Short mmCIF file of C-alpha atoms in Angstrom, two decimals:
data_model
loop_
_atom_site.label_atom_id
_atom_site.label_comp_id
_atom_site.label_asym_id
_atom_site.label_seq_id
_atom_site.Cartn_x
_atom_site.Cartn_y
_atom_site.Cartn_z
CA MET A 14 -0.40 16.83 -11.30
CA LEU A 15 -1.14 15.70 -7.74
CA GLN A 16 -1.62 18.52 -5.28
CA SER A 17 -1.74 18.14 -1.49
CA ILE A 18 -4.69 19.90 0.16
CA ASP A 19 -4.63 21.09 3.75
CA ALA A 20 -7.39 19.12 5.46
CA ARG A 21 -8.35 22.01 7.73
CA THR A 22 -8.01 25.09 5.49
CA HIS A 23 -8.76 23.25 2.22
CA GLU A 24 -5.94 25.21 0.61
CA PRO A 25 -3.27 23.61 -1.57
CA PHE A 26 0.22 23.31 -0.11
CA GLY A 27 3.58 21.98 -1.18
CA GLN A 28 4.90 21.29 -4.61
CA ALA A 29 2.57 19.51 -7.00
CA LEU A 30 3.75 16.00 -7.88
CA PRO A 31 3.60 14.50 -11.37
CA GLU A 32 1.17 11.66 -11.94
CA SER A 33 2.55 8.38 -13.22
CA GLY A 34 2.03 7.73 -16.91
CA ALA A 35 1.94 4.41 -18.72
CA ASP A 36 5.72 4.43 -19.13
CA ASP A 37 6.19 5.08 -15.40
CA VAL A 38 3.92 2.17 -14.49
CA ASN A 39 5.76 -0.09 -16.91
CA ARG A 40 9.18 0.90 -15.54
CA ALA A 41 8.05 0.31 -11.95
CA VAL A 42 6.63 -3.13 -12.70
CA GLU A 43 9.63 -4.17 -14.80
CA ALA A 44 11.95 -3.12 -11.99
CA ALA A 45 9.92 -5.23 -9.54
CA ALA A 46 9.99 -8.18 -11.92
CA ALA A 47 13.76 -7.85 -12.36
CA ALA A 48 14.19 -8.04 -8.59
CA SER A 49 11.68 -10.86 -8.16
CA ASP A 50 13.84 -13.97 -8.47
CA ALA A 51 16.54 -12.73 -6.10
CA TRP A 52 14.03 -11.54 -3.51
CA ALA A 53 12.08 -14.81 -3.75
CA ALA A 54 15.31 -16.69 -3.03
CA SER A 55 16.35 -14.35 -0.22
CA PRO A 56 17.09 -15.85 3.20
CA ALA A 57 15.19 -14.97 6.33
CA ALA A 58 17.94 -12.66 7.56
CA ALA A 59 17.65 -10.38 4.52
CA ARG A 60 13.86 -10.11 4.64
CA ALA A 61 13.75 -9.57 8.39
CA ALA A 62 16.48 -6.92 8.19
CA LEU A 63 14.52 -4.97 5.58
CA LEU A 64 11.29 -5.10 7.58
CA ARG A 65 12.97 -4.03 10.81
CA GLY A 66 14.92 -1.34 8.99
CA LEU A 67 11.69 0.09 7.60
CA ALA A 68 10.14 0.11 11.08
CA ASP A 69 13.16 1.88 12.53
CA ALA A 70 13.15 4.46 9.74
CA LEU A 71 9.45 5.22 10.20
CA GLU A 72 9.98 5.83 13.89
CA GLY A 73 13.10 7.84 13.22
CA GLN A 74 11.21 10.21 10.91
CA ARG A 75 8.13 10.48 13.16
CA GLU A 76 8.57 14.20 13.82
CA ALA A 77 8.45 14.97 10.11
CA LEU A 78 5.92 12.36 8.95
CA VAL A 79 3.15 12.80 11.52
CA PRO A 80 2.69 16.58 10.95
CA LEU A 81 2.66 15.99 7.21
CA ALA A 82 0.07 13.23 7.57
CA ASP A 83 -2.00 15.45 9.84
CA ARG A 84 -1.94 18.31 7.35
CA GLU A 85 -3.12 16.07 4.52
CA THR A 86 -5.74 14.13 6.51
CA GLY A 87 -6.71 16.19 9.57
CA LEU A 88 -6.73 13.01 11.67
CA GLY A 89 -4.76 14.59 14.50
CA PRO A 90 -1.35 13.75 15.99
CA VAL A 91 -2.67 11.38 18.67
CA ARG A 92 -4.39 9.13 16.15
CA LEU A 93 -1.54 9.37 13.64
CA ASN A 94 1.21 8.65 16.18
CA GLY A 95 -0.73 5.58 17.24
CA GLU A 96 -1.09 4.50 13.64
CA LEU A 97 2.61 4.95 12.99
CA ASP A 98 3.30 2.81 16.07
CA ARG A 99 0.99 0.12 14.70
CA THR A 100 2.71 0.22 11.32
CA ALA A 101 6.14 -0.22 12.88
CA PHE A 102 4.76 -2.98 15.12
CA GLN A 103 3.41 -5.00 12.22
CA LEU A 104 6.60 -4.56 10.18
CA ARG A 105 8.57 -5.99 13.10
CA GLY A 106 5.92 -8.65 13.63
CA PHE A 107 6.32 -9.90 10.08
CA ALA A 108 10.09 -9.84 10.57
CA ASP A 109 9.59 -12.13 13.55
CA GLN A 110 7.45 -14.43 11.41
CA VAL A 111 10.20 -14.57 8.81
CA ASP A 112 12.77 -15.39 11.48
CA ALA A 113 10.48 -18.17 12.72
CA GLY A 114 10.39 -19.65 9.20
CA ALA A 115 6.75 -18.94 8.34
CA PRO A 116 7.38 -18.22 4.62
CA TYR A 117 9.57 -21.30 4.33
CA THR A 118 7.30 -23.93 5.85
CA CYS A 119 7.36 -27.29 4.11
CA THR A 120 5.67 -30.66 4.59
CA ASP A 121 7.71 -33.78 3.86
CA ASP A 122 6.21 -37.21 3.17
CA PRO A 123 9.03 -39.80 2.87
CA ALA A 124 8.88 -42.44 0.16
CA VAL A 125 7.07 -45.69 0.90
CA ALA A 126 8.03 -48.79 -1.07
CA GLY A 127 5.39 -50.55 -3.06
CA ALA A 128 2.63 -49.75 -5.48
CA PRO A 129 -0.07 -47.12 -4.82
CA PRO A 130 -2.13 -46.50 -2.84
CA ALA A 131 0.08 -47.67 0.03
CA GLY A 132 3.33 -46.98 -1.79
CA ARG A 133 4.41 -43.51 -2.91
CA PRO A 134 7.38 -41.44 -4.01
CA ARG A 135 8.88 -38.86 -1.68
CA LEU A 136 6.80 -35.69 -1.75
CA THR A 137 7.78 -32.37 -0.21
CA ARG A 138 5.24 -29.56 -0.23
CA VAL A 139 6.83 -26.10 -0.25
CA ARG A 140 5.56 -22.61 -1.02
CA VAL A 141 7.01 -20.21 -3.55
CA PRO A 142 6.50 -16.42 -3.74
CA VAL A 143 4.03 -15.54 -6.48
CA GLY A 144 6.04 -12.60 -7.85
CA PRO A 145 5.44 -8.84 -8.09
CA VAL A 146 2.42 -7.65 -6.10
CA ALA A 147 0.38 -4.52 -6.81
CA MET A 148 -0.71 -2.86 -3.56
CA PHE A 149 -3.42 -0.19 -3.42
CA SER A 150 -3.15 2.21 -0.48
CA ALA A 151 -6.25 3.19 1.49
CA SER A 152 -7.36 6.74 2.24
CA ASN A 153 -8.40 6.25 5.85
CA PHE A 154 -5.13 4.79 7.19
CA PRO A 155 -2.26 6.89 5.78
CA PHE A 156 0.34 4.74 7.55
CA ALA A 157 -1.11 1.32 8.44
CA PHE A 158 -2.81 0.60 5.09
CA SER A 159 -0.54 2.66 2.90
CA VAL A 160 2.97 2.54 1.44
CA LEU A 161 4.47 0.48 4.28
CA GLY A 162 1.21 -0.95 5.60
CA GLY A 163 0.23 -4.52 6.24
CA ASP A 164 -0.14 -5.56 2.61
CA THR A 165 3.35 -4.32 1.75
CA ALA A 166 4.84 -5.86 4.90
CA SER A 167 3.23 -9.26 4.31
CA ALA A 168 4.19 -9.37 0.63
CA LEU A 169 7.81 -8.45 1.36
CA ALA A 170 7.89 -11.07 4.13
CA ALA A 171 6.61 -13.65 1.65
CA GLY A 172 9.43 -12.80 -0.76
CA CYS A 173 7.46 -10.72 -3.26
CA PRO A 174 8.47 -7.29 -4.59
CA VAL A 175 5.73 -4.66 -4.23
CA VAL A 176 4.53 -1.90 -6.53
CA VAL A 177 2.49 0.53 -4.42
CA LYS A 178 -0.35 2.55 -5.92
CA ALA A 179 -0.27 5.54 -3.56
CA HIS A 180 -3.55 7.12 -2.50
CA PRO A 181 -4.12 10.60 -3.97
CA GLY A 182 -5.54 11.80 -0.64
CA HIS A 183 -2.05 12.00 0.86
CA PRO A 184 0.46 12.31 -1.99
CA GLN A 185 3.20 14.17 -0.10
CA LEU A 186 3.17 11.69 2.77
CA SER A 187 3.21 8.74 0.38
CA ARG A 188 6.19 10.18 -1.45
CA ALA A 189 8.05 10.89 1.81
CA VAL A 190 7.48 7.36 3.14
CA PHE A 191 8.49 5.83 -0.18
CA GLU A 192 11.73 7.82 -0.31
CA LEU A 193 12.43 6.74 3.26
CA ALA A 194 11.91 3.10 2.27
CA ARG A 195 14.13 3.45 -0.79
CA GLY A 196 16.88 4.75 1.45
CA VAL A 197 16.59 1.73 3.74
CA ALA A 198 16.69 -0.70 0.81
CA ALA A 199 19.74 1.05 -0.70
CA ALA A 200 21.57 1.07 2.62
CA GLN A 201 21.06 -2.69 2.85
CA GLY A 202 22.32 -3.24 -0.69
CA LEU A 203 18.98 -4.42 -2.04
CA ASP A 204 17.73 -4.04 -5.58
CA GLU A 205 15.52 -0.92 -5.73
CA GLY A 206 12.91 -3.00 -7.58
CA VAL A 207 11.95 -4.69 -4.29
CA LEU A 208 9.71 -1.70 -3.57
CA GLN A 209 8.32 0.63 -6.24
CA MET A 210 5.54 3.25 -6.23
CA VAL A 211 3.23 4.90 -8.74
CA GLN A 212 0.80 7.77 -8.19
CA GLY A 213 -2.31 9.09 -9.87
CA ALA A 214 -5.67 10.60 -9.01
CA GLY A 215 -7.70 8.92 -11.75
CA ILE A 216 -8.44 5.27 -12.42
CA ASP A 217 -5.96 4.89 -15.28
CA VAL A 218 -2.87 4.25 -13.19
CA GLY A 219 -4.54 1.56 -11.11
CA VAL A 220 -6.04 -0.18 -14.13
CA GLN A 221 -2.70 -0.17 -15.97
CA LEU A 222 -1.04 -1.65 -12.90
CA VAL A 223 -3.55 -4.48 -12.57
CA ARG A 224 -3.44 -5.22 -16.30
CA HIS A 225 0.36 -5.38 -16.46
CA PRO A 226 1.31 -8.97 -17.37
CA LEU A 227 4.20 -9.07 -14.90
CA ILE A 228 2.00 -8.31 -11.87
CA GLN A 229 1.07 -11.62 -10.22
CA ALA A 230 -1.31 -10.60 -7.41
CA VAL A 231 -3.20 -7.53 -6.19
CA ALA A 232 -3.90 -6.36 -2.63
CA PHE A 233 -6.61 -3.72 -2.29
CA THR A 234 -8.34 -1.92 0.58
CA GLY A 235 -11.08 0.50 -0.38
CA SER A 236 -14.59 0.89 -1.66
CA PHE A 237 -16.82 -1.88 -2.96
CA ARG A 238 -17.24 -0.13 -6.29
CA GLY A 239 -13.53 0.45 -6.87
CA GLY A 240 -12.54 -2.99 -5.66
CA ALA A 241 -15.13 -4.79 -7.77
CA ALA A 242 -14.00 -2.91 -10.87
CA LEU A 243 -10.35 -3.78 -10.31
CA GLN A 244 -11.21 -7.40 -9.56
CA ALA A 245 -12.97 -7.56 -12.92
CA GLU A 246 -9.78 -6.25 -14.53
CA ALA A 247 -7.71 -8.91 -12.75
CA ASN A 248 -10.07 -11.64 -13.91
CA ALA A 249 -10.20 -10.34 -17.50
CA ARG A 250 -6.44 -10.60 -18.06
CA PRO A 251 -5.14 -13.26 -20.44
CA GLN A 252 -3.59 -14.67 -17.27
CA PRO A 253 -6.08 -13.97 -14.44
CA ILE A 254 -4.41 -13.28 -11.11
CA PRO A 255 -5.52 -13.34 -7.46
CA PHE A 256 -7.23 -10.15 -6.32
CA TYR A 257 -7.26 -9.78 -2.53
CA GLY A 258 -9.78 -7.01 -1.95
CA GLU A 259 -11.09 -5.80 1.40
CA LEU A 260 -14.20 -3.87 0.45
CA GLY A 261 -15.78 -2.79 3.74
CA SER A 262 -19.00 -3.89 5.42
CA ILE A 263 -21.83 -2.82 7.72
CA ASN A 264 -20.69 -4.87 10.74
CA PRO A 265 -23.94 -5.79 12.54
CA VAL A 266 -24.18 -5.64 16.32
CA ILE A 267 -26.70 -8.09 17.84
CA ALA A 268 -27.63 -6.71 21.26
CA LEU A 269 -29.51 -9.41 23.20
CA PRO A 270 -31.75 -8.42 26.13
CA ALA A 271 -29.57 -10.15 28.72
CA ALA A 272 -26.64 -7.85 27.99
CA LEU A 273 -28.76 -4.71 27.76
CA ALA A 274 -30.58 -5.35 31.02
CA ASP A 275 -27.25 -5.68 32.77
CA LYS A 276 -25.27 -2.75 31.30
CA GLY A 277 -27.31 -1.12 28.55
CA ALA A 278 -26.33 2.47 29.38
CA GLU A 279 -22.61 1.63 29.30
CA LEU A 280 -22.92 -0.25 26.04
CA ALA A 281 -24.87 2.62 24.48
CA LYS A 282 -22.00 5.04 25.13
CA THR A 283 -19.40 2.54 23.92
CA LEU A 284 -21.26 1.88 20.69
CA ALA A 285 -21.88 5.57 19.99
CA ALA A 286 -18.18 6.33 20.42
CA SER A 287 -17.27 3.47 18.07
CA ILE A 288 -19.57 4.74 15.34
CA ALA A 289 -18.19 8.29 15.58
CA LEU A 290 -14.56 7.17 15.85
CA GLY A 291 -12.59 8.54 12.92
CA CYS A 292 -15.83 10.09 11.64
CA GLY A 293 -17.04 6.56 10.95
CA GLN A 294 -14.38 6.09 8.29
CA PHE A 295 -13.36 2.60 9.37
CA CYS A 296 -14.19 -0.57 7.48
CA THR A 297 -15.22 -2.08 10.84
CA SER A 298 -17.49 0.77 11.96
CA PRO A 299 -20.80 -0.65 13.27
CA GLY A 300 -23.56 0.16 10.78
CA VAL A 301 -26.46 -2.02 11.96
CA VAL A 302 -27.71 -2.52 15.52
CA VAL A 303 -30.23 -5.33 16.05
CA VAL A 304 -32.40 -5.17 19.18
CA GLN A 305 -35.49 -6.95 20.42
CA GLN A 306 -38.67 -5.24 21.56
CA ASP A 307 -38.40 -5.73 25.34
CA GLU A 308 -38.16 -2.88 27.84
CA ALA A 309 -34.38 -3.07 28.37
CA SER A 310 -33.72 -3.00 24.63
CA GLN A 311 -35.92 0.03 24.06
CA ALA A 312 -34.24 1.86 26.93
CA PHE A 313 -30.90 1.03 25.29
CA VAL A 314 -32.02 2.48 21.96
CA GLN A 315 -33.00 5.74 23.66
CA ALA A 316 -29.69 5.95 25.53
CA PHE A 317 -27.80 5.03 22.37
CA ALA A 318 -29.51 7.79 20.38
CA GLU A 319 -28.70 10.34 23.08
CA ALA A 320 -25.07 9.24 23.24
CA LEU A 321 -24.67 9.32 19.46
CA ALA A 322 -26.26 12.77 19.18
CA ALA A 323 -23.65 14.05 21.64
CA GLN A 324 -20.71 12.87 19.49
CA THR A 325 -18.71 15.45 17.54
CA PRO A 326 -16.84 13.73 14.70
CA HIS A 327 -14.09 15.50 12.78
CA ALA A 328 -14.42 16.42 9.10
CA MET A 329 -14.34 13.61 6.58
CA LEU A 330 -11.12 12.81 4.77
CA THR A 331 -12.11 13.98 1.30
CA PRO A 332 -14.95 15.93 -0.35
CA GLY A 333 -15.77 12.78 -2.30
CA MET A 334 -16.30 10.82 0.90
CA ARG A 335 -18.52 13.56 2.29
CA LYS A 336 -20.57 13.59 -0.89
CA ALA A 337 -21.03 9.83 -0.69
CA PHE A 338 -21.97 10.08 3.00
CA ASP A 339 -24.59 12.75 2.29
CA ALA A 340 -26.03 10.56 -0.47
CA GLY A 341 -26.22 7.61 1.92
CA VAL A 342 -27.95 9.75 4.55
CA ALA A 343 -30.53 10.86 1.98
CA ARG A 344 -31.09 7.25 0.92
CA LEU A 345 -31.74 6.08 4.48
CA THR A 346 -33.82 8.99 5.71
CA GLY A 347 -35.92 9.04 2.56
CA HIS A 348 -36.72 5.34 2.65
CA GLU A 349 -40.27 4.28 3.38
CA GLY A 350 -40.76 2.84 6.84
CA VAL A 351 -37.60 4.38 8.30
CA LYS A 352 -37.75 6.60 11.38
CA THR A 353 -34.97 9.10 12.05
CA LEU A 354 -33.72 8.98 15.66
CA VAL A 355 -30.69 11.27 15.25
CA ALA A 356 -30.68 13.59 12.25
CA VAL A 357 -27.65 14.94 10.39
CA ASP A 358 -27.43 18.73 10.52
CA ALA A 359 -27.36 20.40 7.12
CA ALA A 360 -23.85 21.83 6.72
CA PRO A 361 -21.30 22.51 3.98
CA ALA A 362 -19.08 19.61 2.96
CA ALA A 363 -16.09 21.30 4.60
CA VAL A 364 -17.78 21.08 8.01
CA ALA A 365 -17.72 17.87 10.02
CA PRO A 366 -20.99 15.93 9.71
CA THR A 367 -23.13 15.10 12.70
CA PRO A 368 -24.03 11.42 13.16
CA LEU A 369 -27.13 9.74 11.75
CA LEU A 370 -29.27 7.10 13.43
CA VAL A 371 -32.40 5.65 11.87
CA GLN A 372 -34.68 2.80 12.85
CA THR A 373 -36.69 0.26 10.91
CA THR A 374 -38.27 -3.17 11.19
CA ALA A 375 -36.70 -6.51 10.38
CA GLU A 376 -39.23 -7.02 7.61
CA ARG A 377 -38.31 -3.80 5.82
CA PHE A 378 -34.59 -4.26 6.40
CA THR A 379 -34.50 -7.75 4.92
CA ALA A 380 -36.69 -6.71 1.97
CA SER A 381 -34.70 -3.63 0.90
CA HIS A 382 -31.13 -3.73 -0.37
CA ALA A 383 -30.93 0.05 0.00
CA LEU A 384 -31.11 -0.30 3.79
CA ARG A 385 -28.23 -2.77 3.78
CA GLU A 386 -25.75 -0.70 1.75
CA GLU A 387 -22.75 0.63 3.65
CA VAL A 388 -22.83 4.32 4.52
CA PHE A 389 -19.16 5.16 5.01
CA GLY A 390 -19.30 7.64 7.86
CA PRO A 391 -20.92 8.11 11.29
CA ALA A 392 -24.26 6.43 10.55
CA ALA A 393 -26.15 3.38 11.78
CA VAL A 394 -29.49 1.63 11.38
CA VAL A 395 -31.38 0.19 14.35
CA VAL A 396 -33.35 -2.89 13.35
CA GLN A 397 -36.19 -3.98 15.64
CA VAL A 398 -36.71 -7.75 15.73
CA ALA A 399 -39.31 -9.86 17.49
CA ASP A 400 -37.05 -12.75 18.42
CA ALA A 401 -33.88 -14.68 17.63
CA ASP A 402 -35.35 -16.05 14.39
CA GLU A 403 -35.76 -12.53 13.03
CA ALA A 404 -32.26 -11.63 14.18
CA VAL A 405 -30.91 -14.58 12.19
CA ARG A 406 -32.87 -13.48 9.13
CA VAL A 407 -31.36 -10.01 9.44
CA LEU A 408 -27.84 -11.48 9.53
CA LYS A 409 -28.50 -13.64 6.50
CA ALA A 410 -29.89 -10.64 4.62
CA VAL A 411 -26.73 -8.66 5.39
CA GLY A 412 -24.62 -11.33 3.74
CA GLY A 413 -20.86 -11.10 4.02
CA SER A 414 -19.43 -8.84 6.71
CA LEU A 415 -16.01 -8.23 8.17
CA THR A 416 -17.44 -8.50 11.67
CA VAL A 417 -20.54 -9.40 13.64
CA THR A 418 -20.75 -8.48 17.33
CA VAL A 419 -23.02 -10.49 19.63
CA TRP A 420 -23.68 -9.09 23.09
CA GLY A 421 -25.38 -11.34 25.63
CA ALA A 422 -24.45 -14.81 24.38
CA GLU A 423 -22.43 -15.80 27.45
CA THR A 424 -24.92 -18.48 28.48
CA ALA A 425 -25.34 -21.47 26.17
CA GLY A 426 -28.82 -21.99 24.83
CA ASP A 427 -30.74 -22.51 21.62
CA GLU A 428 -31.20 -18.77 20.95
CA ALA A 429 -27.54 -17.95 21.50
CA GLN A 430 -26.37 -20.89 19.42
CA ARG A 431 -28.57 -20.00 16.45
CA ILE A 432 -27.42 -16.38 16.45
CA VAL A 433 -23.74 -17.26 16.88
CA ARG A 434 -24.00 -19.89 14.13
CA ALA A 435 -25.48 -17.32 11.75
CA ALA A 436 -22.82 -14.77 12.76
CA MET A 437 -20.02 -17.21 12.00
CA GLN A 438 -21.57 -17.99 8.62
CA VAL A 439 -21.52 -14.37 7.45
CA ALA A 440 -18.52 -12.77 9.21
CA GLY A 441 -14.76 -13.12 9.28
CA ARG A 442 -14.58 -12.05 12.94
CA VAL A 443 -17.24 -12.54 15.62
CA LEU A 444 -16.97 -10.47 18.82
CA PHE A 445 -18.68 -11.25 22.10
CA SER A 446 -17.65 -8.09 23.94
CA GLY A 447 -16.53 -4.62 23.01
CA VAL A 448 -16.93 -3.11 19.55
CA PRO A 449 -15.44 -4.05 16.17
CA THR A 450 -13.37 -0.90 15.59
CA GLY A 451 -9.78 -1.78 16.37
CA VAL A 452 -8.19 -4.78 14.64
CA ALA A 453 -5.35 -6.50 16.48
CA VAL A 454 -2.28 -7.50 14.48
CA THR A 455 -1.71 -11.05 15.64
CA ALA A 456 -1.49 -14.64 14.45
CA ALA A 457 -5.12 -15.49 15.25
CA GLN A 458 -6.60 -12.44 13.51
CA HIS A 459 -8.85 -12.74 10.48
CA HIS A 460 -9.76 -9.53 8.68
CA GLY A 461 -11.91 -10.58 5.78
CA GLY A 462 -15.28 -12.17 5.22
CA PRO A 463 -17.67 -13.51 2.61
CA TRP A 464 -18.57 -11.31 -0.37
CA PRO A 465 -19.12 -8.37 -0.41
CA ALA A 466 -16.85 -7.80 2.61
CA SER A 467 -13.90 -9.22 0.72
CA THR A 468 -13.10 -10.92 -2.55
CA ALA A 469 -11.16 -13.79 -0.96
CA PRO A 470 -12.85 -14.83 2.32
CA PHE A 471 -10.30 -17.56 3.05
CA THR A 472 -7.56 -14.94 3.43
CA THR A 473 -6.88 -12.06 5.80
CA SER A 474 -5.39 -8.62 5.21
CA VAL A 475 -4.49 -8.12 8.90
CA GLY A 476 -2.44 -10.49 11.03
CA TYR A 477 0.45 -12.74 10.20
CA ALA A 478 -1.55 -15.17 8.07
CA ALA A 479 -1.70 -12.30 5.54
CA LEU A 480 1.59 -13.46 4.03
CA ASP A 481 -0.09 -16.72 2.94
CA ARG A 482 -1.82 -14.75 0.16
CA PHE A 483 1.46 -14.33 -1.67
CA LEU A 484 2.86 -17.86 -1.42
CA ARG A 485 1.81 -20.59 -3.87
CA PRO A 486 2.11 -24.27 -2.89
CA VAL A 487 4.31 -26.56 -4.99
CA ALA A 488 4.79 -30.30 -4.43
CA LEU A 489 8.32 -31.53 -5.13
CA GLN A 490 8.42 -35.23 -6.06
CA ASP A 491 11.69 -37.07 -5.47
CA ALA A 492 13.51 -33.74 -5.30
CA PRO A 493 17.32 -33.76 -5.38
CA ALA A 494 19.15 -33.32 -2.10
CA TRP A 495 20.43 -29.82 -2.93
CA LEU A 496 16.86 -28.58 -3.33
CA LEU A 497 15.61 -30.21 -0.14
CA GLU A 498 18.56 -28.73 1.74
CA ARG A 499 17.14 -25.26 1.05
CA LYS A 500 14.34 -26.10 3.53
CA GLY A 501 11.55 -24.30 1.72
CA GLN A 502 13.64 -21.35 0.50
CA ALA A 503 13.03 -20.78 -3.20
CA CYS A 504 15.96 -21.46 -5.49
#
């Protein structure tokens, strides 16, 4: 049974919910598959109406959903109201994309008389929905990356039914949002298979879902370990399927002397607040800060340490996350050649952790994989480099990252170009001001990156290009008129 736990008192509350068994998973997937053809062939008006209806329903139930989410997560009503707003915004945003024809785009090459290569038949390139999608909810965003989050919204917009694997960290909220969504679908006369949900605390439910032969793609946001294991399951199927996993990263910040000399104290406070935001439980939380050894950079490190020590994060979302954070702290502080600048206070797992800041050299950082592993929580590593060449080596050692932030590259020059080039090679998003926490939902967004940040670096899990993950190209050669008249809408 799944039991909700009050995030502040750590006491159980509410009725325990049954976990999904193998038969439940099978029924959910079969229902999604039964609805698949009709939803794939659905017109823009139907898809947009569902997405907007879900957004309206979320907002309409705000007064009930936000307190429930707060009780299960302890994230606070301000944060959770903002997250609900974002979730409704992206649902409506995908509805707008559907209205604009994004899922139905097609490319038409008219026939040319004659033999190849100059001559050709008529070819029309369209995209078809892949079929039922398994979506794994994340713990740290109970609205925006959960039952009606971006993966669900983008898959529905693409014409794919969704089977949600709810996160066990907020089972009551997940059930409430799912029931809300079912009501919207029923009111619009849609097949209930368009959106299904399964729940379970162990790995069995998720593995069964990925292995099910009717599931045609997987969207996942979570840990590297969990995502890599599920990707292996997706690849081991008799019919391997796409696995779109966002696995987190350490999001380096390259702080060049020019920026620090100008506004180092301000940037120190901004960065400290970003690392402590949400108790560091964001996939875009900055985990590595690269500085040179000049006077302005060293003054920045001191101000940064002071600002981070003054932060007071809230408790972590689950005891498991706190245990993993404590293990990461021990790994960093116990590593040879690492100096602790801000130490974590020893405290029970139920108490909010204090931030950690350690410092090391570029040589040690690039040589040790242990220093480059993500610590999910309010922790960061300062890496001292001699010059731009060492900064580039640090970025290459990090490998794939969701983001890289470069401060001080406003003026073109060899040093700036080399660092920016390296940043673009390893990250899905490169920032030149601000901090990486906060991911805008927009057409130009890319939330992904080379392995190990994500399993599919050419795709994004945030922004309107996310629906491209669930549409497969098909070239129609000399198609009959009735098919071309559908203008990219599946038949």
